[in-house]
PDB file of C-alpha atoms in Angstrom:
ATOM      1  CA  UNK A   7      22.899 -32.430  -6.029  1.00  0.00           C
ATOM      2  CA  UNK A   8      19.969 -34.710  -7.221  1.00  0.00           C
ATOM      3  CA  UNK A   9      18.033 -36.607  -4.762  1.00  0.00           C
ATOM      4  CA  UNK A  10      18.924 -40.456  -4.309  1.00  0.00           C
ATOM      5  CA  UNK A  11      15.972 -40.803  -1.993  1.00  0.00           C
ATOM      6  CA  UNK A  12      12.326 -39.447  -1.878  1.00  0.00           C
ATOM      7  CA  UNK A  13      10.482 -39.472   1.038  1.00  0.00           C
ATOM      8  CA  UNK A  14       6.820 -39.108   0.729  1.00  0.00           C
ATOM      9  CA  UNK A  15       4.169 -38.854   3.478  1.00  0.00           C
ATOM     10  CA  UNK A  16       3.866 -36.970   6.853  1.00  0.00           C
ATOM     11  CA  UNK A  17       5.443 -33.952   8.002  1.00  0.00           C
ATOM     12  CA  UNK A  18       4.231 -32.031  10.951  1.00  0.00           C
ATOM     13  CA  UNK A  19       4.366 -30.446  14.144  1.00  0.00           C
ATOM     14  CA  UNK A  20       5.423 -32.841  17.240  1.00  0.00           C
ATOM     15  CA  UNK A  21       4.093 -32.354  20.761  1.00  0.00           C
ATOM     16  CA  UNK A  22       5.832 -34.362  23.624  1.00  0.00           C
ATOM     17  CA  UNK A  23       4.206 -34.333  27.040  1.00  0.00           C
ATOM     18  CA  UNK A  24       6.433 -36.365  29.676  1.00  0.00           C
ATOM     19  CA  UNK A  25       4.434 -36.971  32.948  1.00  0.00           C
ATOM     20  CA  UNK A  26       6.227 -35.868  36.167  1.00  0.00           C
ATOM     21  CA  UNK A  27       4.756 -38.917  37.975  1.00  0.00           C
ATOM     22  CA  UNK A  28       2.356 -41.925  37.407  1.00  0.00           C
ATOM     23  CA  UNK A  29       0.034 -41.360  34.687  1.00  0.00           C
ATOM     24  CA  UNK A  30      -3.530 -41.418  36.318  1.00  0.00           C
ATOM     25  CA  UNK A  31      -6.353 -41.658  33.960  1.00  0.00           C
ATOM     26  CA  UNK A  32      -9.317 -39.142  34.082  1.00  0.00           C
ATOM     27  CA  UNK A  33      -7.361 -36.343  36.251  1.00  0.00           C
ATOM     28  CA  UNK A  34      -4.809 -33.764  35.411  1.00  0.00           C
ATOM     29  CA  UNK A  35      -1.054 -34.923  34.905  1.00  0.00           C
ATOM     30  CA  UNK A  36       1.579 -32.167  35.390  1.00  0.00           C
ATOM     31  CA  UNK A  37       3.892 -32.851  32.396  1.00  0.00           C
ATOM     32  CA  UNK A  38       6.921 -31.363  30.713  1.00  0.00           C
ATOM     33  CA  UNK A  39       6.016 -30.407  27.407  1.00  0.00           C
ATOM     34  CA  UNK A  40       8.526 -30.117  24.390  1.00  0.00           C
ATOM     35  CA  UNK A  41       7.431 -29.434  20.705  1.00  0.00           C
ATOM     36  CA  UNK A  42       9.376 -29.848  17.357  1.00  0.00           C
ATOM     37  CA  UNK A  43       9.051 -31.617  14.005  1.00  0.00           C
ATOM     38  CA  UNK A  44       7.675 -35.068  13.202  1.00  0.00           C
ATOM     39  CA  UNK A  45       5.811 -37.131  10.946  1.00  0.00           C
ATOM     40  CA  UNK A  46       7.243 -40.739   9.808  1.00  0.00           C
ATOM     41  CA  UNK A  47       8.324 -39.695   6.426  1.00  0.00           C
ATOM     42  CA  UNK A  48       9.713 -36.315   7.630  1.00  0.00           C
ATOM     43  CA  UNK A  49      11.782 -38.240  10.351  1.00  0.00           C
ATOM     44  CA  UNK A  50      12.961 -40.708   7.874  1.00  0.00           C
ATOM     45  CA  UNK A  51      14.006 -38.174   5.793  1.00  0.00           C
ATOM     46  CA  UNK A  52      15.870 -36.237   8.524  1.00  0.00           C
ATOM     47  CA  UNK A  53      17.690 -39.430   9.657  1.00  0.00           C
ATOM     48  CA  UNK A  54      18.626 -40.109   6.202  1.00  0.00           C
ATOM     49  CA  UNK A  55      20.029 -36.959   5.697  1.00  0.00           C
ATOM     50  CA  UNK A  56      22.174 -37.179   8.842  1.00  0.00           C
ATOM     51  CA  UNK A  57      23.454 -40.074   7.257  1.00  0.00           C
ATOM     52  CA  UNK A  58      24.953 -38.241   4.185  1.00  0.00           C
ATOM     53  CA  UNK A  59      22.173 -39.082   1.821  1.00  0.00           C
ATOM     54  CA  UNK A  60      20.531 -36.476  -0.528  1.00  0.00           C
ATOM     55  CA  UNK A  61      16.853 -36.423   0.098  1.00  0.00           C
ATOM     56  CA  UNK A  62      13.567 -34.943  -1.218  1.00  0.00           C
ATOM     57  CA  UNK A  63      10.341 -34.526   0.868  1.00  0.00           C
ATOM     58  CA  UNK A  64       6.844 -34.850  -0.576  1.00  0.00           C
ATOM     59  CA  UNK A  65       4.188 -33.911   1.884  1.00  0.00           C
ATOM     60  CA  UNK A  66       1.495 -31.131   2.629  1.00  0.00           C
ATOM     61  CA  UNK A  67       1.403 -28.676   5.304  1.00  0.00           C
ATOM     62  CA  UNK A  68      -0.666 -25.519   6.072  1.00  0.00           C
ATOM     63  CA  UNK A  69      -0.502 -21.714   5.244  1.00  0.00           C
ATOM     64  CA  UNK A  70       0.043 -21.268   8.778  1.00  0.00           C
ATOM     65  CA  UNK A  71       3.060 -20.377  11.151  1.00  0.00           C
ATOM     66  CA  UNK A  72       3.744 -24.120  11.906  1.00  0.00           C
ATOM     67  CA  UNK A  73       3.640 -25.127   8.129  1.00  0.00           C
ATOM     68  CA  UNK A  74       6.553 -22.582   7.865  1.00  0.00           C
ATOM     69  CA  UNK A  75       8.233 -23.929  10.956  1.00  0.00           C
ATOM     70  CA  UNK A  76       7.955 -27.523   9.269  1.00  0.00           C
ATOM     71  CA  UNK A  77       9.232 -26.509   5.653  1.00  0.00           C
ATOM     72  CA  UNK A  78      12.439 -24.454   7.222  1.00  0.00           C
ATOM     73  CA  UNK A  79      13.142 -27.179   9.389  1.00  0.00           C
ATOM     74  CA  UNK A  80      13.390 -29.532   6.469  1.00  0.00           C
ATOM     75  CA  UNK A  81      15.410 -26.819   4.710  1.00  0.00           C
ATOM     76  CA  UNK A  82      17.907 -26.397   7.622  1.00  0.00           C
ATOM     77  CA  UNK A  83      18.428 -30.074   7.378  1.00  0.00           C
ATOM     78  CA  UNK A  84      19.170 -30.098   3.762  1.00  0.00           C
ATOM     79  CA  UNK A  85      15.972 -31.773   2.492  1.00  0.00           C
ATOM     80  CA  UNK A  86      14.510 -30.832  -0.779  1.00  0.00           C
ATOM     81  CA  UNK A  87      11.004 -29.202  -0.299  1.00  0.00           C
ATOM     82  CA  UNK A  88      10.106 -28.438  -3.772  1.00  0.00           C
ATOM     83  CA  UNK A  89       7.559 -31.086  -3.698  1.00  0.00           C
ATOM     84  CA  UNK A  90       5.772 -30.138  -0.534  1.00  0.00           C
ATOM     85  CA  UNK A  91       2.630 -28.250  -1.113  1.00  0.00           C
ATOM     86  CA  UNK A  92       0.487 -26.138   1.101  1.00  0.00           C
ATOM     87  CA  UNK A  93      -3.323 -26.109   1.750  1.00  0.00           C
ATOM     88  CA  UNK A  94      -5.223 -23.256   2.165  1.00  0.00           C
ATOM     89  CA  UNK A  95      -8.308 -24.678   4.161  1.00  0.00           C
ATOM     90  CA  UNK A  96      -6.331 -27.125   6.533  1.00  0.00           C
ATOM     91  CA  UNK A  97      -4.123 -26.611   9.344  1.00  0.00           C
ATOM     92  CA  UNK A  98      -0.589 -28.198   9.495  1.00  0.00           C
ATOM     93  CA  UNK A  99      -1.041 -31.807  10.953  1.00  0.00           C
ATOM     94  CA  UNK A 100       0.319 -32.153  14.426  1.00  0.00           C
ATOM     95  CA  UNK A 101       0.755 -35.329  16.774  1.00  0.00           C
ATOM     96  CA  UNK A 102       0.425 -35.064  20.605  1.00  0.00           C
ATOM     97  CA  UNK A 103       2.592 -37.934  22.701  1.00  0.00           C
ATOM     98  CA  UNK A 104       1.911 -38.344  26.282  1.00  0.00           C
ATOM     99  CA  UNK A 105       4.868 -40.350  27.479  1.00  0.00           C
ATOM    100  CA  UNK A 106       5.632 -42.220  31.002  1.00  0.00           C
ATOM    101  CA  UNK A 107       8.505 -41.216  33.267  1.00  0.00           C
ATOM    102  CA  UNK A 108      10.397 -44.050  31.606  1.00  0.00           C
ATOM    103  CA  UNK A 109       9.824 -42.616  28.020  1.00  0.00           C
ATOM    104  CA  UNK A 110       7.020 -45.166  27.087  1.00  0.00           C
ATOM    105  CA  UNK A 111       4.283 -43.902  24.861  1.00  0.00           C
ATOM    106  CA  UNK A 112       0.882 -43.964  27.207  1.00  0.00           C
ATOM    107  CA  UNK A 113      -1.333 -42.283  24.281  1.00  0.00           C
ATOM    108  CA  UNK A 114      -0.845 -40.292  21.177  1.00  0.00           C
ATOM    109  CA  UNK A 115      -3.038 -38.074  19.660  1.00  0.00           C
ATOM    110  CA  UNK A 116      -3.073 -37.282  15.805  1.00  0.00           C
ATOM    111  CA  UNK A 117      -4.518 -34.333  14.089  1.00  0.00           C
ATOM    112  CA  UNK A 118      -3.785 -35.390  10.620  1.00  0.00           C
ATOM    113  CA  UNK A 119      -6.835 -34.536   8.188  1.00  0.00           C
ATOM    114  CA  UNK A 120      -4.621 -32.283   5.889  1.00  0.00           C
ATOM    115  CA  UNK A 121      -3.033 -35.683   4.825  1.00  0.00           C
ATOM    116  CA  UNK A 122      -6.411 -36.632   2.954  1.00  0.00           C
ATOM    117  CA  UNK A 123      -5.702 -33.936   0.456  1.00  0.00           C
ATOM    118  CA  UNK A 124      -2.535 -35.524  -0.663  1.00  0.00           C
ATOM    119  CA  UNK A 125      -4.642 -37.303  -3.211  1.00  0.00           C
ATOM    120  CA  UNK A 126      -3.995 -38.923  -6.850  1.00  0.00           C
ATOM    121  CA  UNK A 127      -4.682 -35.310  -8.304  1.00  0.00           C
ATOM    122  CA  UNK A 128      -1.778 -33.804  -6.418  1.00  0.00           C
ATOM    123  CA  UNK A 129       0.644 -36.652  -6.741  1.00  0.00           C
ATOM    124  CA  UNK A 130       0.411 -37.518 -10.142  1.00  0.00           C
ATOM    125  CA  UNK A 131       1.936 -34.292 -11.520  1.00  0.00           C
ATOM    126  CA  UNK A 132       4.836 -34.743  -9.300  1.00  0.00           C
ATOM    127  CA  UNK A 133       5.796 -38.408 -10.848  1.00  0.00           C
ATOM    128  CA  UNK A 134       7.961 -37.027 -13.788  1.00  0.00           C
ATOM    129  CA  UNK A 135      10.358 -35.786 -11.060  1.00  0.00           C
ATOM    130  CA  UNK A 136      10.038 -38.722  -8.701  1.00  0.00           C
ATOM    131  CA  UNK A 137      10.707 -41.075 -11.621  1.00  0.00           C
ATOM    132  CA  UNK A 138      14.164 -40.211 -11.705  1.00  0.00           C
ATOM    133  CA  UNK A 139      14.970 -40.878  -7.659  1.00  0.00           C
ATOM    134  CA  UNK A 140      16.101 -44.188  -7.569  1.00  0.00           C
ATOM    135  CA  UNK A 141      14.732 -45.149  -3.730  1.00  0.00           C
ATOM    136  CA  UNK A 142      11.152 -43.989  -2.493  1.00  0.00           C
ATOM    137  CA  UNK A 143      10.276 -44.148   1.095  1.00  0.00           C
ATOM    138  CA  UNK A 144       6.383 -43.929   1.387  1.00  0.00           C
ATOM    139  CA  UNK A 145       3.941 -43.735   4.886  1.00  0.00           C
ATOM    140  CA  UNK A 146       0.529 -44.701   4.859  1.00  0.00           C
ATOM    141  CA  UNK A 147      -0.594 -41.454   5.752  1.00  0.00           C
ATOM    142  CA  UNK A 148      -1.185 -41.134   2.182  1.00  0.00           C
ATOM    143  CA  UNK A 149      -4.864 -41.885   1.022  1.00  0.00           C
ATOM    144  CA  UNK A 150      -5.107 -45.406  -0.444  1.00  0.00           C
ATOM    145  CA  UNK A 151      -5.744 -44.391  -3.945  1.00  0.00           C
ATOM    146  CA  UNK A 152      -2.509 -42.462  -3.499  1.00  0.00           C
ATOM    147  CA  UNK A 153      -0.594 -45.391  -2.480  1.00  0.00           C
ATOM    148  CA  UNK A 154      -1.966 -47.422  -5.374  1.00  0.00           C
ATOM    149  CA  UNK A 155      -0.917 -44.843  -7.968  1.00  0.00           C
ATOM    150  CA  UNK A 156       2.778 -44.660  -6.570  1.00  0.00           C
ATOM    151  CA  UNK A 157       2.919 -48.676  -6.154  1.00  0.00           C
ATOM    152  CA  UNK A 158       1.819 -49.002  -9.886  1.00  0.00           C
ATOM    153  CA  UNK A 159       3.521 -46.147 -11.480  1.00  0.00           C
ATOM    154  CA  UNK A 160       6.940 -47.043  -9.461  1.00  0.00           C
ATOM    155  CA  UNK A 161       9.763 -46.986 -12.367  1.00  0.00           C
ATOM    156  CA  UNK A 162      11.866 -49.966 -13.211  1.00  0.00           C
ATOM    157  CA  UNK A 163      14.755 -50.107 -11.174  1.00  0.00           C
ATOM    158  CA  UNK A 164      13.069 -47.881  -8.308  1.00  0.00           C
ATOM    159  CA  UNK A 165      13.315 -49.539  -4.888  1.00  0.00           C
ATOM    160  CA  UNK A 166      10.285 -48.980  -2.640  1.00  0.00           C
ATOM    161  CA  UNK A 167      10.144 -49.153   1.069  1.00  0.00           C
ATOM    162  CA  UNK A 168       6.728 -48.508   2.820  1.00  0.00           C
ATOM    163  CA  UNK A 169       5.895 -48.006   6.625  1.00  0.00           C
ATOM    164  CA  UNK A 170       2.721 -49.234   7.766  1.00  0.00           C
ATOM    165  CA  UNK A 171       2.358 -46.224  10.489  1.00  0.00           C
ATOM    166  CA  UNK A 172      -0.886 -47.608  12.240  1.00  0.00           C
ATOM    167  CA  UNK A 173      -3.352 -50.980  12.095  1.00  0.00           C
ATOM    168  CA  UNK A 174      -6.060 -48.576  10.562  1.00  0.00           C
ATOM    169  CA  UNK A 175      -3.782 -47.141   7.780  1.00  0.00           C
ATOM    170  CA  UNK A 176      -2.057 -50.369   6.950  1.00  0.00           C
ATOM    171  CA  UNK A 177      -5.784 -51.185   5.745  1.00  0.00           C
ATOM    172  CA  UNK A 178      -4.554 -48.924   2.706  1.00  0.00           C
ATOM    173  CA  UNK A 179      -2.300 -51.467   1.496  1.00  0.00           C
ATOM    174  CA  UNK A 180      -4.741 -54.215   0.895  1.00  0.00           C
ATOM    175  CA  UNK A 181      -4.311 -55.559  -2.584  1.00  0.00           C
ATOM    176  CA  UNK A 182      -1.015 -53.666  -3.563  1.00  0.00           C
ATOM    177  CA  UNK A 183       1.137 -55.544  -1.293  1.00  0.00           C
ATOM    178  CA  UNK A 184       2.930 -56.987  -4.434  1.00  0.00           C
ATOM    179  CA  UNK A 185       4.269 -53.358  -5.311  1.00  0.00           C
ATOM    180  CA  UNK A 186       6.440 -52.783  -2.233  1.00  0.00           C
ATOM    181  CA  UNK A 187      10.154 -54.031  -1.955  1.00  0.00           C
ATOM    182  CA  UNK A 188      10.317 -53.910   1.786  1.00  0.00           C
ATOM    183  CA  UNK A 189       7.402 -53.344   4.165  1.00  0.00           C
ATOM    184  CA  UNK A 190       8.091 -52.100   7.844  1.00  0.00           C
ATOM    185  CA  UNK A 191       4.864 -53.033  10.086  1.00  0.00           C
ATOM    186  CA  UNK A 192       5.040 -53.677  14.049  1.00  0.00           C
ATOM    187  CA  UNK A 193       3.414 -56.738  15.261  1.00  0.00           C
ATOM    188  CA  UNK A 194      -0.248 -55.254  15.285  1.00  0.00           C
ATOM    189  CA  UNK A 195       0.313 -54.033  11.604  1.00  0.00           C
ATOM    190  CA  UNK A 196       1.988 -57.505  10.777  1.00  0.00           C
ATOM    191  CA  UNK A 197      -0.739 -59.459  12.252  1.00  0.00           C
ATOM    192  CA  UNK A 198      -3.590 -57.544  10.476  1.00  0.00           C
ATOM    193  CA  UNK A 199      -1.897 -57.780   6.828  1.00  0.00           C
ATOM    194  CA  UNK A 200      -1.086 -61.290   7.044  1.00  0.00           C
ATOM    195  CA  UNK A 201      -4.222 -62.338   9.052  1.00  0.00           C
ATOM    196  CA  UNK A 202      -1.672 -64.276  11.519  1.00  0.00           C
ATOM    197  CA  UNK A 203      -2.731 -63.522  15.240  1.00  0.00           C
ATOM    198  CA  UNK A 204       0.934 -62.922  16.760  1.00  0.00           C
ATOM    199  CA  UNK A 205       1.142 -64.333  20.395  1.00  0.00           C
ATOM    200  CA  UNK A 206       4.392 -66.227  19.950  1.00  0.00           C
ATOM    201  CA  UNK A 207       7.814 -65.864  18.142  1.00  0.00           C
ATOM    202  CA  UNK A 208       6.939 -68.278  15.610  1.00  0.00           C
ATOM    203  CA  UNK A 209       3.751 -66.336  14.596  1.00  0.00           C
ATOM    204  CA  UNK A 210       6.057 -63.647  13.879  1.00  0.00           C
ATOM    205  CA  UNK A 211       7.854 -65.714  11.323  1.00  0.00           C
ATOM    206  CA  UNK A 212       4.504 -67.112   9.900  1.00  0.00           C
ATOM    207  CA  UNK A 213       3.475 -63.412   9.514  1.00  0.00           C
ATOM    208  CA  UNK A 214       6.427 -62.671   7.714  1.00  0.00           C
ATOM    209  CA  UNK A 215       5.987 -65.541   5.357  1.00  0.00           C
ATOM    210  CA  UNK A 216       2.562 -64.626   4.721  1.00  0.00           C
ATOM    211  CA  UNK A 217       3.287 -61.092   3.619  1.00  0.00           C
ATOM    212  CA  UNK A 218       6.060 -62.246   1.286  1.00  0.00           C
ATOM    213  CA  UNK A 219       3.536 -64.872  -0.105  1.00  0.00           C
ATOM    214  CA  UNK A 220       1.279 -61.916  -0.899  1.00  0.00           C
ATOM    215  CA  UNK A 221       4.037 -60.194  -3.001  1.00  0.00           C
ATOM    216  CA  UNK A 222       6.319 -58.079  -0.321  1.00  0.00           C
ATOM    217  CA  UNK A 223      10.195 -58.613  -1.145  1.00  0.00           C
ATOM    218  CA  UNK A 224      10.851 -58.408   2.457  1.00  0.00           C
ATOM    219  CA  UNK A 225       9.224 -57.694   5.732  1.00  0.00           C
ATOM    220  CA  UNK A 226      10.786 -56.034   8.694  1.00  0.00           C
ATOM    221  CA  UNK A 227       8.736 -56.400  11.844  1.00  0.00           C
ATOM    222  CA  UNK A 228       9.567 -54.198  14.776  1.00  0.00           C
ATOM    223  CA  UNK A 229       9.260 -55.590  18.123  1.00  0.00           C
ATOM    224  CA  UNK A 230      10.217 -52.796  20.704  1.00  0.00           C
ATOM    225  CA  UNK A 231      12.757 -53.433  23.490  1.00  0.00           C
ATOM    226  CA  UNK A 232      13.092 -56.975  21.611  1.00  0.00           C
ATOM    227  CA  UNK A 233      14.274 -55.376  18.314  1.00  0.00           C
ATOM    228  CA  UNK A 234      13.209 -56.780  15.159  1.00  0.00           C
ATOM    229  CA  UNK A 235      12.455 -59.791  12.821  1.00  0.00           C
ATOM    230  CA  UNK A 236      13.307 -59.837   9.188  1.00  0.00           C
ATOM    231  CA  UNK A 237      11.805 -61.943   6.529  1.00  0.00           C
ATOM    232  CA  UNK A 238      13.320 -61.734   2.868  1.00  0.00           C
ATOM    233  CA  UNK A 239      14.677 -64.252   0.358  1.00  0.00           C
ATOM    234  CA  UNK A 240      18.042 -64.184   1.865  1.00  0.00           C
ATOM    235  CA  UNK A 241      17.232 -63.830   5.619  1.00  0.00           C
ATOM    236  CA  UNK A 242      15.040 -64.748   8.181  1.00  0.00           C
ATOM    237  CA  UNK A 243      15.863 -64.212  11.715  1.00  0.00           C
ATOM    238  CA  UNK A 244      15.541 -62.197  14.637  1.00  0.00           C
ATOM    239  CA  UNK A 245      17.890 -59.170  15.570  1.00  0.00           C
ATOM    240  CA  UNK A 246      18.075 -57.785  19.116  1.00  0.00           C
ATOM    241  CA  UNK A 247      19.012 -54.351  19.569  1.00  0.00           C
ATOM    242  CA  UNK A 248      22.323 -53.067  21.152  1.00  0.00           C
ATOM    243  CA  UNK A 249      22.713 -51.926  24.397  1.00  0.00           C
ATOM    244  CA  UNK A 250      21.024 -48.766  25.150  1.00  0.00           C
ATOM    245  CA  UNK A 251      20.141 -46.179  27.857  1.00  0.00           C
ATOM    246  CA  UNK A 252      16.468 -45.280  26.898  1.00  0.00           C
ATOM    247  CA  UNK A 253      15.456 -41.838  27.206  1.00  0.00           C
ATOM    248  CA  UNK A 254      12.175 -41.917  25.190  1.00  0.00           C
ATOM    249  CA  UNK A 255      11.174 -44.126  22.378  1.00  0.00           C
ATOM    250  CA  UNK A 256       9.554 -41.626  19.952  1.00  0.00           C
ATOM    251  CA  UNK A 257      11.124 -41.602  16.525  1.00  0.00           C
ATOM    252  CA  UNK A 258      12.934 -45.391  17.260  1.00  0.00           C
ATOM    253  CA  UNK A 259      11.144 -46.973  14.499  1.00  0.00           C
ATOM    254  CA  UNK A 260      11.930 -44.202  12.064  1.00  0.00           C
ATOM    255  CA  UNK A 261      15.424 -44.340  12.806  1.00  0.00           C
ATOM    256  CA  UNK A 262      15.335 -47.944  12.196  1.00  0.00           C
ATOM    257  CA  UNK A 263      13.832 -47.436   8.685  1.00  0.00           C
ATOM    258  CA  UNK A 264      16.554 -44.913   7.694  1.00  0.00           C
ATOM    259  CA  UNK A 265      19.146 -47.217   8.820  1.00  0.00           C
ATOM    260  CA  UNK A 266      17.905 -50.083   7.008  1.00  0.00           C
ATOM    261  CA  UNK A 267      17.526 -47.735   3.594  1.00  0.00           C
ATOM    262  CA  UNK A 268      21.095 -46.451   4.236  1.00  0.00           C
ATOM    263  CA  UNK A 269      22.426 -49.666   4.781  1.00  0.00           C
ATOM    264  CA  UNK A 270      21.046 -51.272   1.512  1.00  0.00           C
ATOM    265  CA  UNK A 271      21.808 -48.353  -0.357  1.00  0.00           C
ATOM    266  CA  UNK A 272      25.283 -48.938   0.715  1.00  0.00           C
ATOM    267  CA  UNK A 273      25.866 -52.145  -0.321  1.00  0.00           C
ATOM    268  CA  UNK A 274      25.080 -53.929   2.847  1.00  0.00           C
ATOM    269  CA  UNK A 275      23.195 -57.337   3.167  1.00  0.00           C
ATOM    270  CA  UNK A 276      19.789 -57.145   4.784  1.00  0.00           C
ATOM    271  CA  UNK A 277      21.571 -58.780   7.604  1.00  0.00           C
ATOM    272  CA  UNK A 278      23.863 -56.172   8.089  1.00  0.00           C
ATOM    273  CA  UNK A 279      21.655 -53.243   6.953  1.00  0.00           C
ATOM    274  CA  UNK A 280      19.102 -54.328   9.947  1.00  0.00           C
ATOM    275  CA  UNK A 281      22.279 -54.126  12.344  1.00  0.00           C
ATOM    276  CA  UNK A 282      22.591 -50.473  11.272  1.00  0.00           C
ATOM    277  CA  UNK A 283      19.070 -49.603  11.583  1.00  0.00           C
ATOM    278  CA  UNK A 284      19.049 -50.851  15.045  1.00  0.00           C
ATOM    279  CA  UNK A 285      22.170 -48.736  15.588  1.00  0.00           C
ATOM    280  CA  UNK A 286      20.204 -45.774  14.579  1.00  0.00           C
ATOM    281  CA  UNK A 287      17.311 -46.498  16.743  1.00  0.00           C
ATOM    282  CA  UNK A 288      19.563 -47.057  19.786  1.00  0.00           C
ATOM    283  CA  UNK A 289      20.714 -43.483  18.918  1.00  0.00           C
ATOM    284  CA  UNK A 290      17.386 -42.261  18.661  1.00  0.00           C
ATOM    285  CA  UNK A 291      15.839 -43.446  22.016  1.00  0.00           C
ATOM    286  CA  UNK A 292      18.982 -42.189  23.781  1.00  0.00           C
ATOM    287  CA  UNK A 293      18.007 -38.509  22.733  1.00  0.00           C
ATOM    288  CA  UNK A 294      15.534 -35.801  23.696  1.00  0.00           C
ATOM    289  CA  UNK A 295      14.952 -35.317  20.316  1.00  0.00           C
ATOM    290  CA  UNK A 296      12.798 -37.280  17.935  1.00  0.00           C
ATOM    291  CA  UNK A 297      15.953 -37.717  15.609  1.00  0.00           C
ATOM    292  CA  UNK A 298      19.121 -37.390  17.311  1.00  0.00           C
ATOM    293  CA  UNK A 299      21.362 -34.421  16.208  1.00  0.00           C
ATOM    294  CA  UNK A 300      24.567 -36.403  16.738  1.00  0.00           C
ATOM    295  CA  UNK A 301      23.443 -39.344  14.323  1.00  0.00           C
ATOM    296  CA  UNK A 302      26.008 -39.535  11.357  1.00  0.00           C
ATOM    297  CA  UNK A 303      27.077 -42.664   8.983  1.00  0.00           C
ATOM    298  CA  UNK A 304      30.267 -43.339  10.865  1.00  0.00           C
ATOM    299  CA  UNK A 305      28.720 -43.540  14.217  1.00  0.00           C
ATOM    300  CA  UNK A 306      25.969 -45.892  13.060  1.00  0.00           C
ATOM    301  CA  UNK A 307      28.028 -48.053  11.642  1.00  0.00           C
ATOM    302  CA  UNK A 308      30.823 -48.100  14.317  1.00  0.00           C
ATOM    303  CA  UNK A 309      27.569 -48.793  16.610  1.00  0.00           C
ATOM    304  CA  UNK A 310      26.423 -51.555  14.443  1.00  0.00           C
ATOM    305  CA  UNK A 311      30.034 -53.192  14.390  1.00  0.00           C
ATOM    306  CA  UNK A 312      30.631 -52.897  10.835  1.00  0.00           C
ATOM    307  CA  UNK A 313      33.286 -51.650   8.767  1.00  0.00           C
ATOM    308  CA  UNK A 314      32.174 -48.595   6.463  1.00  0.00           C
ATOM    309  CA  UNK A 315      31.109 -49.752   2.851  1.00  0.00           C
ATOM    310  CA  UNK A 316      31.221 -47.440  -0.455  1.00  0.00           C
ATOM    311  CA  UNK A 317      27.981 -46.917  -1.705  1.00  0.00           C
TER     312      UNK A 317
END
C-alpha cells in the first residue's frame, strides 16, 4: 500500500525513569526505569499507523543495536522504513526522561546529535518519493536548511504539519512559517515564534493570530492539562481535554498531533479533529507506553464523541 503520510524527523530510544518518591535535586533518587522507542516523528507515525493510516518514516539511526531496535519497532508497527538511513559515525539518538510520582516530567535529557546529519544532501534525493505522498509531518529535530528545503519543495496539494519540539528548535522555523499548513507548539514555543509573551488566555489568542499573520495556515497551541487552543480561518477557540486518569504525560502531545492529522484526513472539521486529537492524547497519558497499544480509530472517535466519517 502506498503511504498517505510521511513522518520526517526523530526516531530513537526512550528511557523513562519514574521517581519512587519526591525528587531531590543534587542527590541520588530511586527510580523505576523503562526503555522503549521514542522521537516526535516516530511517535506520531506509530499513532497514525494504529489509527489505520499508511505511514512512511524518514529518519536516521546509528549502525548499532539501538538502531536495529528502532527500525524493527517501526517495521513491526507497519511503518515503512525505506527512507531511514544509518550513520557509521554517530550513535542512535536517545531521550531520557525523569518523571515524578504523578507522571509529570521533571527533566529531559536528549542525546540527538545524529539528527544534524539529516542534511539537505541526505534529504534531497528522497524528494522524488516524498512528493508522491499527500501529507507530511515534520518535526524540528531536522537542521534549519533541511526544514527550509522541505517547506520550499512541498508539492502542490501536499498538506504539511510541523511540530516545534522545543523553543531552541523552533528557532529553525524563522523565515519559513508561510510554508506550514498547521503548526503545533506549546505556550513557550508559540510565545517565541510570535513575539507575544503568554501570561493569560488572551495572550494565547494573540500568539495564534500573529503566527497566522506570519503565514501559518492554522496553529494548535497545546496547554497541558488545560487542553489546547486553535487558531485557523474557521476556528478560534480553546478545547478542554476529556476526563482522564493520568499515568504519565510522555507522548501526549505526539498523540494529539496524530489525532488531528487523522481527523483532518478523514474529512472532519478542525474543531472535530481537535476533539479526536485530545481523545488520542487522553489514551496516551493513561498508558505506561509512550504510544498506547490499545489505540485505534474507533476508540479515538468514540472518546471524542463523534460519528465515524469515511476518508
